[in-house]
């Protein structure tokens, strides 16, 4: 009789890239085939990868965002109110805190896969689709240090307002459409909590507004999406006193 005793053992799952050594397909040159395994100790003895002719495989370009760019026009509409709390007797220096709502549409060449796997690729200029857009709405809480050269009798003045703005995502979607595909992903992996630096400068009604996010656009817990992608907005702001 023979008896085999087993001992519990925990191993990490891993992703491994196997470089393509020889191929007559140009699109496979200088590429790697990615596999996932629950038995990492077998990798040193691995001799080949198996493919199924009845399964569709994807070729993805994964790298930095050097080729990331805007596609068509992106828009951001924000409205709300800010409570002004004077910090000086003249009222020229104040603290502002408020509430707002933002509706955003970002057009770019970052395409999310249709299977909701959070994989992506950057479309080339030859692959511009009819639609490749991220839509999202957010609840906003701005906090500002505000300076202006106003007087009690003059409401036309220069202003410089700087601060931070916290945003909480309310709803989001991603839409893609070209001649071969047409799909929508609800609630893509956009960071639910956004924080950014704001700077508003102008005279009277016309003001220039700048927003630079301080954290990633995508959820940091999703490793397959680029963490270095951040929001930058530049536009006009109108104040109603």
XYZ file of N, CA and C in Angstrom:
723
model
N 0.838 -1.183 0.000
C 0.000 0.000 0.000
C 0.880 1.242 0.000
N 0.387 2.287 -0.654
C 1.093 3.567 -0.673
C 0.139 4.648 -0.206
N 0.665 5.576 0.527
C -0.152 6.677 1.044
C 0.500 8.000 0.665
N -0.297 8.904 0.086
C 0.199 10.220 -0.279
C -0.418 11.249 0.651
N 0.422 11.997 1.304
C -0.067 13.032 2.220
C 0.105 14.401 1.568
N -0.924 15.239 1.725
C -0.908 16.568 1.127
C -0.829 17.618 2.232
N -0.153 18.703 1.917
C -0.049 19.821 2.853
C -0.644 21.061 2.190
N -1.457 21.790 2.933
C -2.054 23.010 2.376
C -0.958 23.997 1.995
N -1.134 24.588 0.812
C -0.145 25.558 0.329
C -0.880 26.663 -0.421
N -0.511 27.912 -0.180
C -1.130 29.060 -0.842
C -0.110 29.714 -1.772
N -0.479 29.884 -3.031
C 0.388 30.540 -4.011
C -0.345 31.716 -4.634
N 0.413 32.742 -5.018
C -0.169 33.897 -5.689
C -0.429 33.577 -7.161
N -1.534 34.069 -7.693
C -1.743 33.984 -9.138
C -0.895 35.065 -9.804
N -0.448 34.818 -11.020
C 0.425 35.773 -11.694
C 0.043 35.902 -13.163
N 0.399 37.054 -13.743
C 0.331 37.274 -15.182
C 1.759 37.183 -15.726
N 1.916 36.525 -16.860
C 3.242 36.364 -17.461
C 3.163 36.717 -18.939
N 4.177 37.452 -19.414
C 4.246 37.801 -20.826
C 5.276 36.951 -21.559
N 4.856 36.254 -22.627
C 5.750 35.458 -23.461
C 5.976 36.207 -24.775
N 7.215 36.599 -25.038
C 7.518 37.347 -26.257
C 7.380 36.446 -27.483
N 6.832 37.012 -28.555
C 6.710 36.300 -29.827
C 8.072 36.335 -30.513
N 8.678 35.177 -30.713
C 10.028 35.110 -31.281
C 10.021 35.169 -32.807
N 9.149 34.394 -33.431
C 9.091 34.357 -34.889
C 7.641 34.373 -35.346
N 7.362 35.173 -36.372
C 6.011 35.243 -36.930
C 6.072 35.867 -38.315
N 5.170 35.431 -39.199
C 5.069 36.061 -40.513
C 3.961 37.110 -40.541
N 3.361 37.362 -39.356
C 2.314 38.377 -39.238
C 2.929 39.667 -38.692
N 2.856 40.737 -39.472
C 3.459 42.001 -39.034
C 2.862 42.515 -37.733
N 1.554 42.300 -37.553
C 0.898 42.837 -36.366
C 1.292 42.093 -35.081
N 1.979 40.936 -35.227
C 2.415 40.190 -34.050
C 3.891 40.407 -33.719
N 4.593 41.143 -34.575
C 6.008 41.383 -34.329
C 6.195 42.320 -33.144
N 7.212 42.046 -32.340
C 7.529 42.857 -31.151
C 6.359 42.892 -30.167
N 5.637 41.804 -30.071
C 4.524 41.729 -29.115
C 4.778 40.604 -28.115
N 3.958 40.561 -27.104
C 4.020 39.492 -26.098
C 2.627 38.912 -25.909
N 2.562 37.643 -25.598
C 1.299 36.961 -25.303
C 1.173 36.855 -23.787
N 0.087 37.379 -23.257
C -0.104 37.441 -21.816
C -0.951 36.253 -21.360
N -0.470 35.558 -20.338
C -1.250 34.457 -19.757
C -1.418 34.699 -18.267
N -2.416 34.043 -17.711
C -2.691 34.107 -16.266
C -2.697 32.685 -15.731
N -2.017 32.476 -14.626
C -1.938 31.114 -14.082
C -2.099 31.115 -12.567
N -2.718 30.057 -12.081
C -2.857 29.863 -10.628
C -1.764 28.942 -10.090
N -0.894 28.469 -10.992
C 0.195 27.572 -10.579
C 1.530 28.157 -11.045
N 1.993 29.209 -10.405
C 3.209 29.889 -10.876
C 4.457 29.023 -10.852
N 4.453 27.961 -10.035
C 5.645 27.119 -9.964
C 5.863 26.289 -11.229
N 4.852 26.265 -12.119
C 5.009 25.506 -13.359
C 5.666 26.324 -14.472
N 5.819 27.614 -14.293
C 6.342 28.481 -15.351
C 7.738 28.057 -15.827
N 8.683 27.732 -14.952
C 10.019 27.348 -15.451
C 10.001 26.163 -16.404
N 9.004 25.293 -16.272
C 8.934 24.111 -17.137
C 8.027 24.322 -18.346
N 7.486 25.544 -18.505
C 6.537 25.795 -19.595
C 7.223 25.709 -20.952
N 6.617 24.998 -21.892
C 7.186 24.812 -23.219
C 6.367 25.445 -24.336
N 5.072 25.651 -24.118
C 4.220 26.157 -25.194
C 2.945 26.763 -24.622
N 2.272 27.575 -25.453
C 0.966 28.140 -25.115
C -0.071 27.548 -26.061
N -1.240 27.262 -25.549
C -2.309 26.660 -26.356
C -3.323 27.717 -26.769
N -3.804 27.628 -28.010
C -4.821 28.534 -28.542
C -6.008 27.729 -29.050
N -7.157 28.381 -29.058
C -8.375 27.746 -29.549
C -8.830 28.495 -30.797
N -8.937 27.804 -31.897
C -9.312 28.453 -33.162
C -10.743 28.962 -33.159
N -11.557 28.552 -32.189
C -12.949 29.002 -32.114
C -13.140 30.188 -31.172
N -12.044 30.700 -30.631
C -12.114 31.832 -29.704
C -11.464 33.051 -30.345
N -12.096 34.211 -30.199
C -11.526 35.458 -30.694
C -10.544 36.015 -29.663
N -9.379 36.434 -30.129
C -8.370 37.021 -29.262
C -8.165 38.489 -29.630
N -7.771 39.273 -28.654
C -7.586 40.712 -28.864
C -6.097 41.061 -28.850
N -5.737 42.027 -29.680
C -4.390 42.591 -29.662
C -4.508 43.998 -29.099
N -3.879 44.239 -27.988
C -3.999 45.510 -27.287
C -2.649 46.202 -27.203
N -2.680 47.506 -27.388
C -1.475 48.305 -27.183
C -1.541 48.921 -25.793
N -0.684 48.460 -24.903
C -0.688 48.915 -23.523
C 0.628 49.633 -23.252
N 0.543 50.824 -22.752
C 1.756 51.587 -22.476
C 1.414 52.878 -21.787
N 2.267 53.881 -21.959
C 1.999 55.164 -21.336
C 0.990 55.944 -22.184
N 0.728 57.157 -21.783
C -0.316 57.950 -22.442
C 0.271 59.005 -23.376
N 1.442 58.736 -23.951
C 2.054 59.705 -24.856
C 1.167 59.976 -26.066
N 0.410 58.978 -26.501
C -0.447 59.128 -27.675
C -1.895 59.453 -27.315
N -2.138 59.745 -26.037
C -3.490 60.135 -25.632
C -3.783 61.540 -26.142
N -4.992 61.750 -26.665
C -5.340 63.075 -27.170
C -6.849 63.253 -27.192
N -7.250 64.514 -27.268
C -8.661 64.841 -27.386
C -9.192 64.416 -28.744
N -10.437 64.000 -28.762
C -11.117 63.633 -29.993
C -12.408 64.430 -30.048
N -12.466 65.388 -30.977
C -13.606 66.295 -31.068
C -13.613 67.243 -29.869
N -14.765 67.756 -29.495
C -14.862 68.785 -28.463
C -15.391 68.186 -27.167
N -14.714 68.484 -26.072
C -15.174 68.065 -24.744
C -15.833 69.250 -24.052
N -16.825 68.967 -23.220
C -17.571 70.051 -22.573
C -17.733 69.779 -21.087
N -17.859 70.860 -20.333
C -18.105 70.776 -18.894
C -18.962 71.975 -18.493
N -20.160 71.709 -18.001
C -21.088 72.748 -17.566
C -21.280 72.625 -16.056
N -20.939 73.695 -15.336
C -21.013 73.680 -13.879
C -21.818 74.881 -13.392
N -22.675 74.646 -12.423
C -23.426 75.750 -11.842
C -23.691 75.473 -10.369
N -23.826 76.559 -9.585
C -24.044 76.421 -8.151
C -23.981 77.774 -7.473
N -23.809 77.772 -6.170
C -23.694 79.030 -5.433
C -22.568 78.910 -4.415
N -21.989 80.068 -4.080
C -20.903 80.126 -3.096
C -21.236 81.203 -2.062
N -21.173 80.820 -0.807
C -21.385 81.743 0.297
C -20.089 82.483 0.598
N -20.150 83.831 0.576
C -18.982 84.672 0.791
C -18.888 85.050 2.272
N -17.754 84.718 2.907
C -17.539 85.038 4.323
C -16.364 86.001 4.414
N -16.599 87.308 4.664
C -15.506 88.299 4.695
C -14.469 87.984 5.767
N -13.204 88.177 5.401
C -12.095 87.995 6.333
C -11.421 89.317 6.686
N -11.886 90.397 6.075
C -11.357 91.736 6.374
C -12.503 92.724 6.414
N -12.290 93.864 7.082
C -13.344 94.872 7.200
C -13.741 95.444 5.848
N -12.776 95.565 4.959
C -13.071 96.124 3.635
C -13.840 95.146 2.757
N -13.821 93.856 3.132
C -14.496 92.842 2.338
C -13.718 92.403 1.110
N -12.484 92.951 0.969
C -11.694 92.595 -0.204
C -11.083 91.192 -0.101
N -10.970 90.697 1.114
C -10.473 89.343 1.319
C -11.566 88.527 1.985
N -11.846 87.350 1.433
C -12.959 86.554 1.952
C -12.695 85.071 1.753
N -13.502 84.294 2.456
C -13.515 82.848 2.302
C -14.825 82.463 1.628
N -14.751 81.606 0.653
C -15.958 81.174 -0.049
C -16.145 79.678 0.039
N -17.357 79.242 0.368
C -17.685 77.820 0.400
C -19.059 77.643 -0.245
N -19.223 76.600 -1.005
C -20.487 76.475 -1.737
C -20.851 75.044 -2.097
N -21.889 74.945 -2.937
C -22.390 73.668 -3.435
C -22.668 73.836 -4.928
N -22.469 72.774 -5.670
C -22.699 72.880 -7.104
C -22.948 71.538 -7.754
N -23.216 71.598 -9.048
C -23.471 70.416 -9.860
C -22.730 70.575 -11.172
N -22.069 69.520 -11.606
C -21.338 69.554 -12.865
C -21.783 68.440 -13.800
N -21.866 68.754 -15.094
C -22.207 67.782 -16.137
C -21.081 67.818 -17.167
N -20.442 66.678 -17.392
C -19.234 66.638 -18.211
C -19.340 65.617 -19.332
N -18.730 65.955 -20.463
C -18.616 65.040 -21.606
C -17.195 65.127 -22.131
N -16.438 64.032 -22.024
C -15.042 64.007 -22.434
C -14.887 63.129 -23.666
N -14.451 63.735 -24.772
C -14.153 63.008 -26.002
C -12.640 62.827 -26.118
N -12.193 61.604 -26.316
C -10.764 61.349 -26.471
C -10.562 60.043 -27.227
N -9.309 59.610 -27.357
C -9.015 58.402 -28.134
C -8.747 57.181 -27.261
N -9.118 57.229 -25.967
C -8.975 56.064 -25.097
C -10.250 55.229 -25.189
N -10.105 54.047 -25.755
C -11.260 53.165 -25.970
C -11.284 52.070 -24.916
N -12.413 51.954 -24.206
C -12.608 50.846 -23.264
C -13.150 49.627 -24.010
N -12.739 48.444 -23.589
C -13.233 47.225 -24.226
C -14.712 47.024 -23.918
N -15.417 46.371 -24.817
C -16.863 46.213 -24.679
C -17.266 45.184 -23.638
N -16.318 44.360 -23.183
C -16.665 43.283 -22.245
C -16.568 43.715 -20.789
N -16.391 45.007 -20.540
C -16.312 45.554 -19.177
C -15.151 44.951 -18.377
N -14.093 44.536 -19.074
C -12.925 43.965 -18.395
C -11.940 45.035 -17.947
N -12.253 46.309 -18.239
C -11.393 47.440 -17.883
C -10.075 47.444 -18.649
N -10.005 46.733 -19.771
C -8.856 46.868 -20.656
C -9.135 48.002 -21.637
N -8.068 48.563 -22.193
C -8.252 49.723 -23.068
C -7.169 49.732 -24.139
N -7.361 50.543 -25.157
C -6.310 50.848 -26.114
C -6.511 52.270 -26.605
N -5.441 52.854 -27.123
C -5.480 54.223 -27.635
C -5.662 54.168 -29.146
N -6.730 54.770 -29.627
C -7.034 54.758 -31.050
C -6.087 55.688 -31.803
N -5.665 55.259 -32.984
C -4.837 56.109 -33.824
C -5.711 57.110 -34.563
N -5.060 58.055 -35.240
C -5.810 59.075 -35.983
C -6.608 58.479 -37.132
N -6.261 57.266 -37.551
C -7.001 56.601 -38.635
C -8.211 55.835 -38.128
N -8.332 55.743 -36.790
C -9.401 54.932 -36.209
C -10.429 55.778 -35.467
N -10.493 57.059 -35.748
C -11.411 57.933 -35.032
C -12.850 57.492 -35.289
N -13.583 57.115 -34.243
C -14.951 56.618 -34.408
C -15.964 57.760 -34.450
N -17.215 57.399 -34.700
C -18.280 58.399 -34.630
C -18.481 58.868 -33.190
N -18.252 57.959 -32.239
C -18.490 58.314 -30.834
C -17.515 57.553 -29.943
N -16.825 58.274 -29.076
C -15.954 57.664 -28.062
C -15.910 58.653 -26.896
N -16.863 58.525 -25.988
C -17.128 59.620 -25.049
C -17.421 59.100 -23.639
N -16.858 59.794 -22.654
C -17.166 59.558 -21.249
C -18.118 60.659 -20.775
N -19.280 60.276 -20.266
C -20.249 61.225 -19.715
C -20.375 60.995 -18.213
N -20.356 62.069 -17.437
C -20.570 61.897 -16.000
C -21.060 63.201 -15.379
N -21.851 63.045 -14.334
C -22.331 64.189 -13.554
C -21.789 64.053 -12.146
N -21.632 65.188 -11.463
C -20.997 65.170 -10.153
C -21.561 66.258 -9.246
N -21.566 65.960 -7.961
C -21.912 66.910 -6.906
C -20.617 67.559 -6.436
N -20.606 68.895 -6.311
C -19.365 69.616 -6.056
C -19.435 70.448 -4.774
N -18.295 70.530 -4.081
C -18.150 71.388 -2.895
C -16.865 72.196 -3.063
N -16.966 73.462 -3.516
C -15.773 74.297 -3.663
C -15.444 75.058 -2.376
N -14.151 75.268 -2.152
C -13.660 76.065 -1.029
C -12.595 77.004 -1.580
N -12.792 78.322 -1.383
C -11.917 79.307 -2.029
C -11.433 80.374 -1.051
N -10.223 80.853 -1.295
C -9.731 82.115 -0.725
C -9.934 83.162 -1.811
N -10.641 84.257 -1.495
C -11.092 85.189 -2.524
C -10.555 86.599 -2.256
N -9.957 87.177 -3.300
C -9.499 88.576 -3.232
C -10.122 89.342 -4.378
N -10.549 90.568 -4.105
C -11.078 91.471 -5.153
C -10.857 92.904 -4.711
N -10.811 93.830 -5.635
C -10.603 95.242 -5.316
C -11.915 96.029 -5.385
N -12.975 95.423 -4.906
C -14.299 96.048 -4.933
C -14.431 97.082 -3.827
N -15.433 97.950 -3.972
C -15.815 98.925 -2.948
C -17.323 98.828 -2.746
N -17.843 99.398 -1.660
C -19.293 99.329 -1.417
C -20.129 99.921 -2.546
N -19.536 100.830 -3.346
C -20.289 101.493 -4.412
C -19.902 101.021 -5.810
N -18.957 100.099 -5.888
C -18.481 99.665 -7.197
C -18.508 98.143 -7.278
N -19.355 97.621 -8.149
C -19.474 96.182 -8.307
C -18.725 95.658 -9.535
N -18.025 96.576 -10.238
C -17.158 96.162 -11.329
C -15.732 96.164 -10.809
N -15.166 94.970 -10.653
C -13.864 94.873 -10.009
C -13.092 93.659 -10.521
N -11.775 93.711 -10.266
C -10.924 92.563 -10.544
C -11.034 91.563 -9.410
N -10.921 90.286 -9.743
C -10.976 89.242 -8.728
C -9.946 88.153 -9.007
N -9.436 87.573 -7.934
C -8.579 86.388 -7.998
C -9.067 85.436 -6.912
N -9.624 84.314 -7.320
C -10.135 83.320 -6.387
C -9.345 82.012 -6.593
N -8.769 81.493 -5.526
C -8.011 80.240 -5.606
C -8.491 79.300 -4.509
N -8.493 78.011 -4.785
C -8.949 77.063 -3.772
C -8.918 75.632 -4.255
N -9.718 74.809 -3.623
C -9.850 73.403 -3.989
C -11.330 73.082 -4.165
N -11.591 72.036 -4.935
C -12.977 71.615 -5.151
C -13.059 70.095 -5.047
N -13.942 69.658 -4.157
C -14.217 68.223 -4.017
C -15.453 67.881 -4.838
N -15.385 66.757 -5.553
C -16.516 66.315 -6.372
C -16.813 64.848 -6.081
N -18.091 64.554 -6.027
C -18.558 63.165 -5.833
C -19.365 62.757 -7.048
N -18.966 61.663 -7.688
C -19.647 61.205 -8.896
C -21.078 60.779 -8.592
N -22.017 61.244 -9.415
C -23.420 60.859 -9.271
C -23.823 59.790 -10.276
N -23.408 59.949 -11.510
C -23.706 58.963 -12.555
C -22.637 59.071 -13.634
N -22.441 57.974 -14.367
C -21.425 57.992 -15.420
C -21.728 56.918 -16.460
N -21.193 57.127 -17.661
C -21.344 56.149 -18.734
C -20.233 56.361 -19.758
N -19.996 55.313 -20.530
C -19.036 55.373 -21.637
C -19.736 54.869 -22.893
N -19.628 55.617 -24.002
C -20.280 55.243 -25.258
C -19.248 55.145 -26.375
N -19.341 54.050 -27.122
C -18.471 53.880 -28.289
C -19.305 53.472 -29.492
N -18.968 54.081 -30.641
C -19.681 53.736 -31.870
C -18.780 53.951 -33.072
N -18.631 52.914 -33.877
C -18.034 53.024 -35.198
C -18.803 52.125 -36.159
N -18.250 51.828 -37.317
C -18.994 51.045 -38.302
C -19.164 49.589 -37.887
N -18.283 49.085 -37.019
C -18.354 47.687 -36.610
C -18.987 47.487 -35.238
N -18.888 48.470 -34.359
C -19.328 48.288 -32.978
C -20.186 49.470 -32.527
N -21.079 49.166 -31.596
C -21.900 50.202 -30.978
C -22.317 49.692 -29.605
N -21.732 50.236 -28.541
C -22.050 49.746 -27.201
C -21.915 50.859 -26.170
N -22.513 50.595 -25.004
C -22.504 51.541 -23.900
C -22.168 50.798 -22.614
N -21.307 51.394 -21.791
C -20.954 50.831 -20.497
C -21.425 51.800 -19.420
N -22.334 51.339 -18.577
C -22.788 52.163 -17.461
C -21.825 52.020 -16.287
N -21.586 53.124 -15.628
C -20.710 53.163 -14.452
C -19.324 52.582 -14.731
N -18.594 53.137 -15.715
C -17.215 52.690 -15.917
C -16.374 53.043 -14.686
N -15.151 52.526 -14.643
C -14.331 52.635 -13.426
C -13.698 54.022 -13.270
N -14.551 55.047 -13.239
C -14.095 56.409 -12.957
C -14.028 56.599 -11.448
N -13.020 57.319 -10.996
C -12.858 57.583 -9.569
C -14.102 58.295 -9.025
N -14.723 57.722 -8.009
C -15.946 58.318 -7.455
C -15.674 59.635 -6.753
N -14.505 59.768 -6.155
C -14.147 60.988 -5.414
C -13.028 61.712 -6.149
N -13.319 62.950 -6.562
C -12.346 63.762 -7.283
C -12.006 65.002 -6.448
N -10.735 65.374 -6.481
C -10.273 66.566 -5.776
C -9.374 67.347 -6.711
N -9.583 68.670 -6.788
C -8.793 69.457 -7.726
C -8.522 70.864 -7.249
N -7.494 71.481 -7.839
C -7.120 72.866 -7.576
C -7.890 73.767 -8.535
N -8.407 74.893 -8.037
C -9.146 75.833 -8.881
C -8.514 77.219 -8.813
N -8.568 77.936 -9.912
C -8.085 79.314 -9.986
C -8.981 80.078 -10.942
N -9.609 81.141 -10.437
C -10.505 81.967 -11.244
C -10.010 83.411 -11.210
N -9.768 83.970 -12.387
C -9.257 85.336 -12.514
C -10.087 86.073 -13.546
N -10.488 87.315 -13.221
C -11.233 88.073 -14.207
C -11.670 89.430 -13.710
N -12.417 90.124 -14.580
C -12.929 91.461 -14.267
C -14.426 91.488 -14.542
N -15.180 91.924 -13.555
C -16.620 92.066 -13.682
C -17.250 90.717 -14.052
N -17.959 90.656 -15.175
C -18.683 89.443 -15.540
C -17.779 88.365 -16.122
N -16.775 88.767 -16.895
C -15.947 87.815 -17.623
C -14.788 87.343 -16.757
N -14.707 86.030 -16.587
C -13.654 85.450 -15.765
C -13.136 84.171 -16.407
N -11.836 83.962 -16.254
C -11.202 82.760 -16.754
C -11.064 81.758 -15.613
N -11.517 80.530 -15.819
C -11.487 79.516 -14.777
C -10.588 78.342 -15.148
N -9.794 77.902 -14.182
C -8.889 76.768 -14.393
C -9.132 75.720 -13.319
N -9.151 74.462 -13.729
C -9.295 73.339 -12.792
C -8.258 72.289 -13.141
N -7.479 71.874 -12.132
C -6.466 70.815 -12.311
C -6.680 69.783 -11.212
N -7.038 68.554 -11.623
C -7.308 67.511 -10.633
C -6.022 67.112 -9.909
N -6.203 66.670 -8.676
C -5.086 66.247 -7.836
C -5.042 64.730 -7.668
N -5.978 64.031 -8.274
C -5.961 62.568 -8.234
C -6.357 62.016 -9.599
N -6.276 60.705 -9.742
C -6.487 60.056 -11.024
C -7.948 60.116 -11.462
N -8.155 60.173 -12.776
C -9.508 60.142 -13.327
C -10.147 58.776 -13.119
N -9.342 57.715 -13.300
C -9.846 56.362 -13.113
C -9.604 55.864 -11.690
N -10.369 54.846 -11.314
C -10.252 54.234 -9.992
C -8.858 53.625 -9.820
N -8.157 54.033 -8.753
C -6.797 53.548 -8.519
C -6.740 52.054 -8.242
N -7.855 51.466 -7.822
C -7.878 50.039 -7.516
C -7.956 49.165 -8.759
N -8.233 49.785 -9.906
C -8.294 49.041 -11.167
C -6.932 49.168 -11.842
N -6.117 48.129 -11.736
C -4.732 48.190 -12.175
C -4.593 48.291 -13.693
N -5.589 47.840 -14.438
C -5.468 47.804 -15.892
C -5.696 49.152 -16.555
N -6.198 50.140 -15.820
C -6.459 51.459 -16.382
C -5.362 52.436 -15.961
N -5.044 53.421 -16.799
C -3.913 54.319 -16.522
C -4.178 55.248 -15.331
N -3.308 55.176 -14.341
C -3.473 56.011 -13.158
C -3.034 57.461 -13.411
N -2.206 57.659 -14.447
C -1.669 58.992 -14.682
C -2.627 59.923 -15.417
N -3.789 59.405 -15.822
C -4.764 60.252 -16.514
C -5.506 61.126 -15.502
N -5.411 62.457 -15.680
C -6.035 63.403 -14.762
C -6.825 64.441 -15.552
N -7.740 65.110 -14.865
C -8.565 66.121 -15.509
C -7.864 67.482 -15.520
N -8.037 68.205 -16.624
C -7.601 69.602 -16.725
C -8.674 70.351 -17.502
N -9.221 71.384 -16.901
C -10.287 72.148 -17.539
C -9.908 73.627 -17.582
N -10.243 74.267 -18.692
C -10.029 75.700 -18.861
C -11.261 76.270 -19.541
N -11.872 77.285 -18.938
C -13.102 77.826 -19.510
C -13.469 79.176 -18.936
N -14.692 79.580 -19.217
C -15.210 80.869 -18.756
C -16.153 80.670 -17.578
N -16.116 81.624 -16.641
C -16.990 81.600 -15.469
C -17.737 82.920 -15.399
N -19.028 82.833 -15.115
C -19.868 84.034 -14.979
C -20.423 84.065 -13.552
N -20.307 85.213 -12.896
C -20.798 85.372 -11.538
C -22.044 86.264 -11.529
N -23.032 85.872 -10.732
C -24.230 86.685 -10.495
C -24.202 87.117 -9.044
N -24.080 88.420 -8.799
C -23.951 88.925 -7.430
C -25.331 89.156 -6.801
